[in-house]
Amino acid sequence: MSRILILNAIPDNTQSELETLLEKIASDPTQGSEYKVIRLRENDIRYCTGCWDCWVKTPGLCAHKDAMTEIYPEVISADCVVFLSTVSMGYVSALCKKVCDRLIPLVHPYFEIYQGEMHHKSRYAKRPALAVWLTDESPEPIDLNNIHLLFDRLSINMKTDFSGVIHPKTTMEDISNALSTL
């Protein structure tokens, strides 16, 4: 059974119907996968300061003692991490971006050649696939392309697969079907 972690980066309560449906899916034992949903806005998550303590002083551990301390193990143990986000100014929410930036402890400061490019070595052998689920029904094509490109690069940096960008559906069946394809 695959384990899917949904990092809900919706910054406010404007998508409460979708969030309720997600909680319903996550708690449904008949699903073919195990789901966990974390509402990021309900957690204290600080911005990365670029101090590099996670590489030098406390390898793999961020200097900030916030909710990310509990989120890191969830990310590592997942088979797929889905970033659920609104589109804001042509990109994912600031909360989503903040969490992506804070994933730096998951890699080493050392480099290696990966897919013909210089990248950081992975800290963990197991790495989850990544996907983005946008709540906007019709994002602008250029925004969608930029989000896709940036998360594709994040997946390369993490040496994992990028499952792509998902658009939300309004029925529980459609949402369940979209999640089951990950």
Coordinates of C-alpha atoms in Angstrom, one line a residue:
M1 CA 0.0 0.0 0.0
S2 CA 1.5 3.3 -1.0
R3 CA 1.7 6.2 1.5
I4 CA 0.6 9.6 0.2
L5 CA 1.4 12.7 2.1
I6 CA -0.7 15.8 1.2
L7 CA 0.9 19.1 2.4
N8 CA -2.0 21.4 2.4
A9 CA -0.5 24.9 1.7
I10 CA -3.8 26.6 1.2
P11 CA -3.2 29.8 3.2
D12 CA -6.8 30.4 4.4
N13 CA -10.3 28.8 4.8
T14 CA -11.5 29.7 1.2
Q15 CA -11.3 26.0 0.1
S16 CA -13.0 24.4 3.1
E17 CA -15.2 22.1 1.0
L18 CA -12.1 20.7 -0.8
E19 CA -10.3 20.3 2.6
T20 CA -13.3 18.5 4.1
L21 CA -13.3 16.1 1.1
L22 CA -9.6 15.5 1.5
E23 CA -10.0 14.7 5.2
K24 CA -12.8 12.3 4.2
I25 CA -10.6 10.5 1.7
A26 CA -7.7 10.4 4.1
S27 CA -9.8 8.7 6.7
D28 CA -11.5 6.2 4.4
P29 CA -10.0 2.7 5.0
T30 CA -11.3 1.4 1.6
Q31 CA -8.8 3.6 -0.3
G32 CA -6.0 1.7 -2.0
S33 CA -3.4 4.0 -0.4
E34 CA -2.7 5.4 3.0
Y35 CA -3.2 9.2 3.1
K36 CA -2.0 11.8 5.6
V37 CA -3.0 15.4 5.2
I38 CA -1.1 18.2 7.1
R39 CA -2.7 21.6 7.1
L40 CA 0.4 23.7 7.0
R41 CA -1.3 27.0 8.0
E42 CA -2.1 25.5 11.4
N43 CA 1.6 24.9 12.1
D44 CA 4.5 27.2 13.1
I45 CA 6.8 27.0 10.0
R46 CA 9.5 29.6 9.8
Y47 CA 11.4 30.7 6.7
C48 CA 14.8 29.3 5.8
T49 CA 17.5 31.8 6.7
G50 CA 20.2 30.1 4.7
C51 CA 22.3 29.5 7.8
W52 CA 23.3 26.0 6.5
D53 CA 23.3 24.6 10.1
C54 CA 21.4 21.7 8.6
W55 CA 24.5 20.8 6.6
V56 CA 27.3 21.9 8.9
K57 CA 26.3 22.1 12.6
T58 CA 23.5 19.6 12.9
P59 CA 23.5 17.5 9.6
G60 CA 20.0 16.8 8.4
L61 CA 18.3 18.9 11.2
C62 CA 17.2 22.5 10.7
A63 CA 18.3 25.1 13.2
H64 CA 14.6 26.2 13.5
K65 CA 12.7 24.2 16.1
D66 CA 9.3 24.4 14.5
A67 CA 6.7 22.1 12.8
M68 CA 9.1 21.1 10.1
T69 CA 10.9 18.9 12.7
E70 CA 7.8 16.7 12.6
I71 CA 7.1 17.1 8.9
Y72 CA 10.5 15.9 7.7
P73 CA 10.0 12.3 8.8
E74 CA 6.5 12.3 7.2
V75 CA 8.1 13.4 3.9
I76 CA 10.8 10.8 4.0
S77 CA 8.4 8.0 4.8
A78 CA 5.9 8.9 2.1
D79 CA 5.9 7.3 -1.3
C80 CA 4.5 10.5 -2.8
V81 CA 4.2 14.1 -1.5
V82 CA 1.5 16.2 -2.9
F83 CA 1.7 20.0 -2.5
L84 CA -1.8 21.3 -2.4
S85 CA -1.8 25.0 -3.2
T86 CA -3.6 28.0 -4.5
V87 CA -2.0 30.0 -7.4
S88 CA -0.8 33.4 -6.2
M89 CA 0.9 35.9 -8.5
G90 CA 1.7 33.1 -11.0
Y91 CA 3.1 30.7 -8.5
V92 CA 2.2 28.4 -5.6
S93 CA 1.3 30.0 -2.3
A94 CA 4.0 31.5 -0.1
L95 CA 3.4 28.8 2.5
C96 CA 4.0 26.1 -0.2
K97 CA 7.2 27.8 -1.3
K98 CA 8.4 28.2 2.3
V99 CA 8.0 24.5 2.9
C100 CA 9.8 23.6 -0.4
D101 CA 12.7 25.9 0.7
R102 CA 12.9 24.1 4.0
L103 CA 13.5 20.7 2.4
I104 CA 17.2 21.5 2.0
P105 CA 18.1 19.3 5.1
L106 CA 17.0 16.3 3.0
V107 CA 20.2 16.5 0.9
H108 CA 23.9 16.6 1.7
P109 CA 26.1 19.6 1.1
Y110 CA 28.3 17.4 -1.1
F111 CA 27.9 17.3 -4.9
E112 CA 27.7 14.6 -7.5
I113 CA 26.7 14.4 -11.2
Y114 CA 23.1 13.5 -11.6
Q115 CA 21.4 13.4 -15.1
G116 CA 24.4 15.2 -16.5
E117 CA 24.2 18.1 -14.0
M118 CA 25.9 18.9 -10.6
H119 CA 23.5 18.3 -7.7
H120 CA 23.6 17.7 -4.0
K121 CA 23.9 14.1 -2.8
S122 CA 20.8 12.6 -1.3
R123 CA 20.8 12.2 2.5
Y124 CA 18.3 9.3 2.4
A125 CA 18.0 6.3 0.1
K126 CA 14.2 6.5 0.0
R127 CA 12.8 9.6 -1.6
P128 CA 9.1 10.3 -2.3
A129 CA 7.8 11.3 -5.7
L130 CA 6.4 14.8 -5.9
A131 CA 3.2 16.2 -7.3
V132 CA 1.4 19.6 -7.2
W133 CA -2.3 20.0 -6.8
L134 CA -3.6 23.4 -7.7
T135 CA -6.9 24.5 -6.3
D136 CA -7.6 27.0 -9.1
E137 CA -9.9 25.6 -11.8
S138 CA -8.2 27.4 -14.7
P139 CA -4.7 28.6 -14.0
E140 CA -3.1 30.7 -16.8
P141 CA -1.1 28.5 -19.1
I142 CA 2.1 30.4 -18.4
D143 CA 1.6 30.1 -14.6
L144 CA 0.9 26.4 -15.0
N145 CA 4.1 26.0 -17.1
N146 CA 6.2 27.9 -14.6
I147 CA 4.9 25.9 -11.7
H148 CA 5.5 22.7 -13.6
L149 CA 9.1 23.7 -14.5
L150 CA 10.0 24.7 -11.0
F151 CA 8.7 21.6 -9.3
D152 CA 10.3 19.5 -12.0
R153 CA 13.6 21.1 -11.0
L154 CA 12.9 20.5 -7.3
S155 CA 12.3 16.8 -8.1
I156 CA 15.6 16.6 -10.0
N157 CA 17.3 18.3 -7.0
M158 CA 15.8 15.7 -4.7
K159 CA 16.6 12.9 -7.2
T160 CA 13.0 11.7 -7.4
D161 CA 10.1 11.5 -9.8
F162 CA 7.7 14.4 -10.5
S163 CA 4.2 13.1 -11.0
G164 CA 3.0 16.5 -12.4
V165 CA 0.4 19.1 -11.7
I166 CA -3.1 18.1 -10.8
H167 CA -6.2 20.2 -11.2
P168 CA -8.9 19.8 -8.5
K169 CA -12.3 18.3 -9.2
T170 CA -15.4 19.1 -7.2
T171 CA -16.7 15.6 -6.6
M172 CA -15.2 13.2 -4.0
E173 CA -15.1 10.5 -6.7
D174 CA -13.0 12.7 -9.0
I175 CA -10.6 13.7 -6.2
S176 CA -10.3 10.1 -5.1
N177 CA -9.6 9.0 -8.7
A178 CA -7.0 11.8 -9.1
L179 CA -5.2 10.7 -6.0
S180 CA -5.3 7.0 -6.8
T181 CA -3.3 7.6 -10.0
L182 CA -0.2 8.9 -8.1

